[in-house]
Amino acid sequence: KAGVTQTPRYLIKTRGQQVTLSCSPISGHRSVSWYQQTPGQGLQFLFEYFSETQRNKGNFPGRFSGRQFSNSRSEMNVSTLELGDSALYLCASSWGHQSSGNTIYFGEGSWLTVV
Amino acid sequence: AQTVTQSQPEMSVQEAETVTLSCTYDTSESNYYLFWYKQPPSRQMILVIRQEAYKQQNATENRFSVNFQKAAKSFSLKISDSQLGDTAMYFCAFIGAGNNRKLIWGLGTSLAVNP
């Protein structure tokens, strides 16, 4: 069974640009969540999608958005990139809602560097 | 606000020895879930162990076990017979049971297993 797949793995963008990251969950998983990981802040929750609906959202500005498709694949978009957006973006999937205590499985992450 | 605290930013242990990583959390809820995740240098987050708060029995997975003290809001991880491959960042996470909750993460403990 394939794990959570994130693309691209590494990317470099310029301030002001936008970026789209993609996540394919484990087959059968309907929940996809996104996290930003930085050395100083640890893991920060961005949002969770379940059956194409955003179920929960973290404390990030509106420049961060996401969506989920009918096949459970998810994308997150960051517009008007800032230097502080440089981070590892982790996607995780689970069979049901995170709040039901379902184990979440992570992808390898997308490293975003903003210059 | 719910918080998770890992008071040991860095730890080291000799191969084959036992080490305990601490985690405390703050919540007013009675039903919730606790997790330990491991992030090796590859940055792939891997589930180590999961505990349901309403289960008094401590969870165990091979060399990994937890000491769950609900009244003290403590959830420590014990690694027995430490191996070089256990070198990683270890994150403790909490999620309340209920609609639209999100995982709350500690800042992690960097564990080095020395030969």
Tab-separated table of C-alpha atoms in Angstrom, chain A residues 5-109:
chain	number	residue	atom	x	y	z
A	5	THR	CA	2.927	11.193	-1.429
A	6	GLN	CA	3.869	14.848	-1.560
A	7	THR	CA	5.062	16.787	-4.570
A	8	PRO	CA	7.264	18.580	-5.206
A	9	ARG	CA	9.794	17.553	-2.587
A	10	TYR	CA	11.959	20.660	-2.942
A	11	LEU	CA	11.297	24.043	-4.419
A	12	ILE	CA	12.700	27.543	-4.375
A	13	LYS	CA	10.460	30.537	-4.934
A	14	THR	CA	10.912	34.285	-4.945
A	15	ARG	CA	9.143	36.662	-2.586
A	16	GLY	CA	5.770	37.672	-3.954
A	17	GLN	CA	5.291	34.522	-5.994
A	18	GLN	CA	2.760	31.848	-5.222
A	19	VAL	CA	3.207	28.126	-4.764
A	20	THR	CA	0.991	25.053	-4.924
A	21	LEU	CA	1.866	21.862	-3.074
A	22	SER	CA	0.179	18.552	-3.735
A	23	CYS	CA	-0.612	15.621	-1.488
A	24	SER	CA	-1.957	12.171	-2.357
A	25	PRO	CA	-3.210	10.355	0.746
A	26	ILE	CA	-3.038	6.675	1.486
A	27	SER	CA	-5.672	4.816	-0.504
A	28	GLY	CA	-8.965	4.808	1.400
A	29	HIS	CA	-8.072	7.722	3.641
A	30	ARG	CA	-10.533	10.570	3.487
A	31	SER	CA	-8.905	13.061	5.826
A	32	VAL	CA	-5.940	15.148	4.771
A	33	SER	CA	-4.267	17.676	7.013
A	34	TRP	CA	-1.407	20.071	6.435
A	35	TYR	CA	1.297	21.294	8.787
A	36	GLN	CA	4.069	23.824	8.607
A	37	GLN	CA	7.278	22.873	10.376
A	38	THR	CA	9.958	25.429	11.190
A	39	PRO	CA	12.874	25.154	13.637
A	40	GLY	CA	11.551	27.758	16.023
A	41	GLN	CA	7.809	27.049	15.929
A	42	GLY	CA	7.659	23.297	15.641
A	43	LEU	CA	4.632	21.853	13.875
A	44	GLN	CA	1.865	24.311	13.213
A	45	PHE	CA	-1.519	23.074	12.004
A	46	LEU	CA	-2.710	24.663	8.781
A	47	PHE	CA	-5.959	22.908	7.952
A	48	GLU	CA	-7.775	19.592	7.724
A	49	TYR	CA	-9.978	18.466	4.885
A	50	PHE	CA	-12.445	15.624	4.993
A	51	SER	CA	-14.597	14.590	2.034
A	52	GLU	CA	-13.725	17.788	0.172
A	53	THR	CA	-14.753	20.041	3.068
A	54	GLN	CA	-12.436	22.032	5.271
A	55	ARG	CA	-13.103	20.772	8.797
A	56	ASN	CA	-10.652	22.820	10.745
A	57	LYS	CA	-8.238	25.646	10.231
A	58	GLY	CA	-5.178	26.866	12.087
A	59	ASN	CA	-4.088	30.432	12.761
A	60	PHE	CA	-2.551	31.313	9.434
A	61	PRO	CA	-3.263	34.305	7.220
A	62	GLY	CA	-5.593	34.060	4.267
A	63	ARG	CA	-2.601	33.705	1.951
A	64	PHE	CA	-2.643	30.052	2.923
A	65	SER	CA	-5.448	28.089	1.353
A	66	GLY	CA	-6.215	24.550	0.443
A	67	ARG	CA	-8.665	22.263	-1.180
A	68	GLN	CA	-9.467	18.594	-1.473
A	69	PHE	CA	-10.686	16.765	-4.525
A	70	SER	CA	-13.199	13.958	-4.854
A	71	ASN	CA	-10.380	11.392	-4.937
A	72	SER	CA	-9.151	12.774	-1.558
A	73	ARG	CA	-6.021	14.302	-3.083
A	74	SER	CA	-5.324	17.702	-1.639
A	75	GLU	CA	-3.483	20.827	-2.620
A	76	MET	CA	-2.384	23.767	-0.573
A	77	ASN	CA	-1.571	27.154	-2.021
A	78	VAL	CA	0.425	30.001	-0.590
A	79	SER	CA	0.119	33.330	-2.360
A	80	THR	CA	2.349	36.388	-2.111
A	81	LEU	CA	5.175	34.418	-0.580
A	82	GLU	CA	7.192	35.929	2.252
A	83	LEU	CA	10.648	34.944	3.501
A	84	GLY	CA	9.025	33.611	6.667
A	85	ASP	CA	7.080	31.043	4.659
A	86	SER	CA	10.279	29.061	4.180
A	87	ALA	CA	9.557	25.771	5.906
A	88	LEU	CA	8.915	22.074	5.579
A	89	TYR	CA	5.260	21.531	4.699
A	90	LEU	CA	3.969	18.200	5.850
A	91	CYS	CA	0.827	16.489	4.660
A	92	ALA	CA	-0.829	13.752	6.664
A	93	SER	CA	-3.746	11.469	5.991
A	94	SER	CA	-6.052	9.364	8.115
A	95	TRP	CA	-9.053	7.168	7.530
A	96	GLY	CA	-11.380	9.360	9.588
A	97	HIS	CA	-11.305	12.680	11.357
A	98	GLN	CA	-8.230	13.436	13.404
A	99	SER	CA	-10.506	14.243	16.344
A	100	SER	CA	-11.735	10.668	16.422
A	101	GLY	CA	-8.280	9.665	17.480
A	102	ASN	CA	-7.405	8.206	14.111
A	103	THR	CA	-3.706	7.730	13.553
A	104	ILE	CA	-2.372	10.123	10.992
A	105	TYR	CA	0.316	9.088	8.525
A	106	PHE	CA	2.725	11.638	7.177
A	107	GLY	CA	4.321	12.205	3.824
A	108	GLU	CA	7.988	13.080	3.448
A	109	GLY	CA	7.204	16.760	3.155
